[in-house]
Amino acid sequence: MTTVLVVDDEAHIRSSLRGILSEEGMHVVEAANGREALALLEQCRPDLVVLDVWMPEVDGLEFLRAIQNRAQAPAVLMISGHGNIETAVKATQLGAVDFIEKPFSLAGFLGAVERALRRQQVQNQQDPHPASPLPTSSRSVEGVAPQVRGRFRQRTVARSMVDTGTGLHSGVKTGLILQPMPPGSGIVFSNLSAETPVPAHLDFVDSTGYATTLHRAGVTIRTVEHLLAALHAYRVTNLFVKVQGEVPIMDGSAQRWCELIESAGVEEQDAWAEEYAVREVVEIRRSEEEWIRIEPFDRLAVTYVLEYPPPVGRQEYSFVLQDPHSFREQIAPARTFGFVKDMKLLASMGLASGGRLDNCILIDDEKIVNTTLRFPEELARHKILDICGDMYLLGRPLRGKITAKRTGHSENIALLRKLRSQFEG
């Protein structure tokens, strides 16, 4: 029988959680504060601790610090009625496997309990597929040419990771928690309450104005494309991403997400995933000067042509995703960009509130005003970065050759929808 230690200074919360967990067949032990819980650890040896953050004497974070270096410490699920991303990040850094906000629904709470117990079980077992920081290739179905059909082992991160930053469009302090997920889960976003999962999938795209936004049942996750581009490159297929409204912009590139994935390690899993192989030419054409096309190819390749008035001019870059290293070196460092003349318009739309001199390339009528380009064609490379991220909304890695001229997120998503309709038709 699974033993759960519930630690909360409010008796009615402990009573409610005891009833919920007991109905699920679990043995429940209670403690009113962290000090009492530390004493109970040796007696009951719980599989899971459900731990409130704010308590007298020893609070939840102090409890986590106290058990951080213990051998075979239980999984810890943090709960809080005053949750914020800073507390969630701090708790995760101290070893909590999940963090949810009060009030939470029954389904949201039990889902968090299930994830925490599952992750603890995985950690306690010897993993037949050790983490590898840089997976470099997929595998093909035996006897079938790669350009026709390919498959590879599903992947997740080897351990939870956290980071904080500022939302480019919201302007508020935000952050995210990356958590491993079992095979078949997909990439799933949620807010801190974790009650409504939002799959990173084309079906949940809400808007594409200046960023790609996902929405489901009242939960909105903004600016997902840079993180998804890195996950696409590393072929991470299963991941739970908790975020407070908007994925942080960091320095405007995907460089930090590559670092985070490599720091966590990428773990191959006992299940296969198939690539989405393009079988015929699909095109979205707004005009002779604005179009995007995809055609069959044996890898993911993107060529982007960018044309703006001076001082930008014409930039063109071609990229082939050979492996994560090629993405990390050629595409990930390319930063988002904007024009000074557009800032007033964006502000009136409630966008770019978090735009700062250190997280985007800012351009006026004469020059780039705040930085030096990392590449001569950095702006075109960033457009490729966005395409790589948006294309992962198919739910699996894409194989095809994309050529685009003067397009953005709206055209990327339109291409995906047309591609899917033809593929499934």
XYZ file of C-alpha atoms in Angstrom:
425
model
C 0.000 0.000 0.000
C 1.269 3.467 -0.889
C 1.908 5.642 2.171
C 1.389 9.399 1.915
C 2.409 11.911 4.578
C 0.187 15.014 4.447
C 1.781 18.078 6.043
C -0.402 21.170 6.492
C -1.130 23.450 9.448
C -4.836 23.645 8.542
C -6.760 20.678 9.973
C -9.578 20.868 7.400
C -7.051 20.669 4.540
C -5.447 17.594 6.088
C -8.881 16.022 6.579
C -9.907 16.686 2.968
C -6.685 15.290 1.542
C -6.873 12.251 3.815
C -10.348 11.477 2.493
C -9.312 11.891 -1.146
C -6.180 9.760 -0.833
C -7.831 7.078 1.311
C -10.511 6.624 -1.334
C -7.694 5.944 -3.791
C -6.478 3.096 -1.575
C -3.548 4.928 0.010
C -2.474 4.906 3.654
C -2.379 8.492 4.975
C -0.304 9.879 7.860
C -0.706 13.509 8.972
C 1.520 16.225 10.429
C 0.609 19.807 11.363
C 4.031 21.324 10.613
C 7.431 20.572 9.174
C 9.034 19.722 12.508
C 6.414 17.076 13.233
C 6.769 15.754 9.687
C 10.538 15.340 10.012
C 9.992 13.231 13.135
C 7.407 11.071 11.340
C 9.660 10.387 8.360
C 11.674 7.784 10.220
C 8.579 6.046 11.578
C 6.333 5.711 8.536
C 8.791 5.993 5.619
C 6.244 7.486 3.201
C 6.351 7.087 -0.562
C 5.042 10.626 -1.003
C 4.886 13.783 1.101
C 2.141 16.300 0.280
C 3.633 19.441 1.768
C 2.228 22.923 2.354
C 4.656 25.797 1.796
C 3.597 28.249 4.487
C 3.557 26.731 8.002
C 4.719 27.827 11.468
C 7.982 26.557 13.023
C 9.418 24.644 10.028
C 7.861 25.651 6.713
C 7.776 23.612 3.534
C 10.978 24.981 2.035
C 12.889 24.375 5.274
C 11.557 20.814 5.298
C 12.861 20.300 1.758
C 16.293 21.615 2.757
C 16.361 19.238 5.725
C 15.715 16.128 3.597
C 17.639 17.225 0.507
C 20.630 14.952 1.080
C 18.826 12.008 2.656
C 19.220 8.627 0.988
C 15.941 7.431 -0.580
C 14.056 10.579 0.352
C 10.337 10.403 -0.501
C 8.816 12.248 -3.427
C 7.500 15.648 -2.343
C 4.459 17.377 -3.840
C 4.273 21.031 -2.758
C 0.941 22.821 -2.343
C 0.334 26.490 -1.615
C -2.528 28.947 -1.400
C -0.146 31.804 -2.221
C 1.809 30.191 -5.012
C 3.990 32.085 -7.429
C 6.634 31.083 -9.883
C 9.514 32.063 -7.571
C 8.237 29.736 -4.836
C 7.602 26.960 -7.353
C 11.114 27.302 -8.774
C 12.706 27.362 -5.329
C 10.753 24.262 -4.264
C 11.749 22.386 -7.419
C 15.386 23.353 -6.991
C 15.222 21.907 -3.468
C 13.914 18.588 -4.759
C 10.111 18.819 -4.948
C 8.831 16.781 -7.888
C 5.786 19.000 -8.425
C 4.074 22.166 -7.225
C 0.361 23.016 -7.375
C -1.678 25.985 -6.197
C -4.689 25.966 -3.890
C -7.540 25.813 -4.541
C -7.141 22.805 -6.787
C -9.679 20.415 -8.237
C -9.888 16.742 -7.334
C -8.675 15.754 -10.808
C -5.819 18.254 -10.707
C -4.633 17.040 -7.305
C -4.846 13.338 -8.145
C -3.050 13.960 -11.431
C -0.200 15.639 -9.550
C -0.066 12.753 -7.044
C 0.076 10.226 -9.868
C 2.908 12.092 -11.623
C 4.886 12.391 -8.396
C 4.549 8.693 -7.514
C 5.328 7.629 -11.075
C 8.475 9.745 -11.136
C 9.600 8.390 -7.775
C 9.082 4.843 -8.999
C 11.216 5.522 -12.079
C 13.996 7.008 -9.948
C 13.996 3.975 -7.662
C 14.384 1.552 -10.556
C 17.494 0.952 -12.576
C 16.972 2.693 -15.907
C 17.792 0.460 -18.891
C 18.225 3.568 -21.056
C 20.675 5.933 -19.359
C 20.524 9.649 -20.016
C 22.577 10.971 -22.891
C 23.137 14.723 -23.008
C 23.283 14.973 -26.776
C 21.249 12.471 -28.783
C 22.339 12.937 -32.366
C 20.221 10.741 -34.570
C 16.917 8.991 -34.977
C 16.415 5.447 -36.128
C 14.601 4.235 -39.216
C 12.204 1.337 -39.555
C 14.287 -1.635 -40.646
C 14.183 -2.142 -44.378
C 12.322 1.091 -45.172
C 14.061 4.064 -46.776
C 14.369 7.037 -44.374
C 12.732 9.455 -46.805
C 9.573 7.310 -46.797
C 9.184 6.544 -43.134
C 11.300 6.944 -40.020
C 10.939 6.228 -36.349
C 12.992 6.719 -33.221
C 12.774 6.084 -29.512
C 10.609 8.521 -27.594
C 12.501 10.827 -25.265
C 12.031 12.858 -22.120
C 14.380 14.814 -19.877
C 16.253 12.763 -17.285
C 15.353 15.070 -14.388
C 13.275 18.127 -13.566
C 14.710 21.532 -14.413
C 13.613 25.098 -13.625
C 14.352 28.625 -14.784
C 12.909 32.120 -14.455
C 12.787 35.210 -16.608
C 10.457 37.860 -18.004
C 7.583 37.395 -20.410
C 8.274 39.313 -23.625
C 4.654 40.342 -24.150
C 3.281 40.294 -20.582
C 6.293 42.047 -19.064
C 5.837 40.119 -15.796
C 8.239 37.871 -13.945
C 7.616 34.333 -15.090
C 9.387 31.025 -15.289
C 8.931 27.383 -16.051
C 9.438 23.929 -14.632
C 10.323 21.067 -16.985
C 9.340 17.622 -15.708
C 9.879 14.149 -17.216
C 6.823 12.351 -18.563
C 6.225 8.698 -19.527
C 6.032 7.483 -23.138
C 2.991 8.589 -25.091
C 2.418 11.732 -23.027
C 3.509 14.313 -25.589
C 4.588 17.864 -24.769
C 2.052 19.296 -22.324
C 1.902 22.785 -20.801
C -0.029 23.837 -17.700
C -0.227 26.664 -15.187
C 0.854 26.200 -11.562
C -2.467 24.651 -10.524
C -1.934 21.959 -13.192
C -5.689 21.401 -13.471
C -5.930 22.004 -17.203
C -3.250 20.417 -19.396
C -2.645 22.288 -22.638
C -1.043 20.011 -25.249
C 1.569 21.570 -27.513
C -0.501 20.753 -30.537
C -1.967 22.495 -33.542
C -5.499 21.921 -32.232
C -4.861 24.282 -29.313
C -3.252 27.215 -31.142
C -5.170 30.314 -30.057
C -3.334 33.194 -31.720
C -0.238 33.889 -33.801
C 0.126 37.666 -33.450
C 3.839 38.324 -32.764
C 4.112 34.942 -30.966
C 2.439 31.543 -30.863
C -0.139 31.170 -28.091
C -1.876 28.007 -26.904
C -5.232 27.963 -25.118
C -7.494 25.372 -23.565
C -10.404 25.643 -21.124
C -9.464 29.048 -19.780
C -5.701 28.436 -19.571
C -3.480 30.433 -21.944
C 0.222 29.763 -22.543
C 2.027 32.408 -24.592
C 5.277 32.524 -26.592
C 5.902 28.779 -26.798
C 7.855 28.726 -30.066
C 11.455 29.120 -28.837
C 11.168 26.318 -26.278
C 9.385 24.077 -28.781
C 12.152 24.687 -31.336
C 14.745 23.357 -28.886
C 12.555 20.360 -27.993
C 12.120 19.668 -31.722
C 15.881 19.723 -32.290
C 16.592 17.397 -29.343
C 13.605 15.173 -30.218
C 12.130 15.444 -26.737
C 8.685 13.931 -27.248
C 7.340 13.692 -23.675
C 7.546 16.612 -21.261
C 5.397 18.421 -18.710
C 5.990 22.187 -18.733
C 4.577 24.289 -15.904
C 4.611 27.983 -16.689
C 3.045 31.096 -15.266
C 1.214 32.431 -18.314
C 4.102 33.038 -20.706
C 7.320 31.197 -21.451
C 10.135 33.573 -20.430
C 11.918 35.246 -23.305
C 15.414 34.972 -21.731
C 17.820 36.713 -24.178
C 15.355 36.426 -27.076
C 16.853 33.208 -28.430
C 16.594 29.455 -27.734
C 20.126 29.220 -26.381
C 19.049 28.925 -22.738
C 16.600 26.118 -23.541
C 19.386 24.116 -25.197
C 21.540 24.595 -22.097
C 18.696 23.503 -19.828
C 17.936 20.370 -21.856
C 21.606 19.388 -21.964
C 21.974 20.034 -18.238
C 19.024 17.754 -17.463
C 20.084 15.084 -19.951
C 17.854 13.417 -22.522
C 16.523 9.960 -21.688
C 15.448 7.447 -24.304
C 12.280 5.532 -23.463
C 10.829 2.102 -24.222
C 8.481 3.292 -26.947
C 8.762 4.413 -30.535
C 7.682 7.641 -32.214
C 7.314 8.219 -35.939
C 8.391 11.289 -37.834
C 5.878 13.287 -39.837
C 7.251 12.816 -43.346
C 6.019 15.213 -46.038
C 4.722 13.330 -49.076
C 3.908 16.156 -51.500
C 4.404 19.889 -51.971
C 2.195 22.078 -49.784
C 2.216 25.862 -50.041
C 0.672 28.944 -48.470
C 1.005 31.991 -50.745
C -0.166 35.421 -49.633
C 1.480 37.159 -52.564
C 4.521 36.846 -54.806
C 6.567 38.319 -51.973
C 5.031 36.410 -49.021
C 4.859 32.638 -49.162
C 5.942 29.433 -47.443
C 6.279 26.006 -49.031
C 7.201 22.534 -47.829
C 8.239 19.571 -49.991
C 9.576 16.036 -49.404
C 13.123 15.811 -48.076
C 15.090 13.283 -46.003
C 15.585 15.678 -43.037
C 14.107 18.885 -41.685
C 15.557 21.728 -43.749
C 14.557 25.403 -43.757
C 15.566 28.237 -46.064
C 14.309 31.689 -45.136
C 14.462 34.895 -47.169
C 13.929 38.102 -45.215
C 13.541 41.487 -46.872
C 13.070 44.771 -45.035
C 13.884 48.364 -45.936
C 17.299 49.659 -44.817
C 19.031 49.257 -42.476
C 18.068 45.539 -42.571
C 17.904 44.860 -46.303
C 17.893 41.264 -47.575
C 18.983 38.316 -45.445
C 18.856 34.666 -46.496
C 19.915 31.556 -44.635
C 19.571 27.814 -45.217
C 19.647 25.291 -42.382
C 19.517 21.500 -42.263
C 18.781 19.908 -38.902
C 21.502 17.264 -38.819
C 21.464 16.860 -35.026
C 21.004 18.962 -31.857
C 24.521 20.334 -32.196
C 23.761 21.901 -35.582
C 20.668 23.601 -34.131
C 22.508 24.775 -31.011
C 25.331 26.317 -33.011
C 23.550 27.742 -36.071
C 19.989 28.600 -35.018
C 19.486 28.643 -31.244
C 21.573 31.816 -30.578
C 19.540 33.921 -33.057
C 17.476 36.500 -31.136
C 14.034 37.929 -31.705
C 13.918 41.417 -33.202
C 11.637 44.425 -33.445
C 11.453 47.934 -34.810
C 11.374 51.091 -32.715
C 8.525 52.500 -34.832
C 6.371 49.471 -33.960
C 6.837 49.686 -30.185
C 4.013 52.180 -29.648
C 1.620 50.002 -31.646
C 2.630 46.875 -29.732
C 2.186 48.691 -26.420
C -1.326 49.767 -27.429
C -2.093 46.081 -28.095
C -0.757 45.065 -24.684
C 2.273 43.378 -26.252
C 6.065 43.618 -25.855
C 5.730 44.944 -22.293
C 8.760 42.854 -21.366
C 10.890 43.952 -24.289
C 14.216 45.210 -22.974
C 17.551 46.162 -24.444
C 18.996 42.765 -23.477
C 16.304 40.431 -24.797
C 15.676 41.523 -28.380
C 17.377 43.168 -31.338
C 15.970 46.681 -31.607
C 16.139 48.468 -34.981
C 15.385 52.102 -35.864
C 15.375 53.813 -39.278
C 19.146 53.969 -39.441
C 20.749 51.129 -37.492
C 20.519 48.420 -34.847
C 20.443 50.485 -31.681
C 21.201 48.125 -28.805
C 23.502 45.268 -29.774
C 25.848 43.684 -32.296
C 24.505 40.879 -34.468
C 25.686 37.381 -33.572
C 25.488 36.385 -37.247
C 25.340 38.524 -40.407
C 21.919 37.000 -41.129
C 20.745 36.678 -37.506
C 17.235 37.931 -38.261
C 16.691 35.291 -40.969
C 18.077 32.631 -38.642
C 15.601 33.684 -35.951
C 12.761 33.238 -38.430
C 14.042 29.683 -38.959
C 14.040 29.229 -35.181
C 10.377 30.241 -35.060
C 9.531 27.856 -37.912
C 11.250 24.935 -36.145
C 9.192 25.669 -33.031
C 5.862 26.105 -34.774
C 6.366 22.936 -36.839
C 6.614 20.880 -33.633
C 2.933 21.613 -33.036
C 2.243 18.621 -35.277
C 3.095 16.592 -32.178
C 6.134 14.852 -33.633
C 9.337 15.744 -35.506
C 8.855 16.853 -39.094
C 10.790 15.744 -42.135
C 10.593 18.023 -45.151
C 12.214 20.986 -46.869
C 10.664 24.363 -46.043
C 11.293 27.502 -48.067
C 9.776 30.758 -46.817
C 9.870 34.413 -47.778
C 8.668 37.262 -45.564
C 6.328 35.086 -43.488
C 5.620 34.690 -39.779
C 3.728 32.617 -37.221
C 0.363 32.967 -38.979
C 1.701 31.485 -42.208
C 3.561 28.751 -40.292
C 0.325 27.618 -38.637
C -1.642 27.918 -41.882
C 0.928 25.670 -43.555
C 0.638 23.128 -40.747
C -3.140 23.024 -41.031
C -3.020 22.582 -44.789
C -0.276 19.966 -44.493
C -2.258 17.991 -41.937
C -5.471 18.123 -43.943
C -3.705 16.791 -47.062
C -1.742 14.196 -45.106
C -4.827 12.864 -43.337
C -7.002 13.164 -46.425
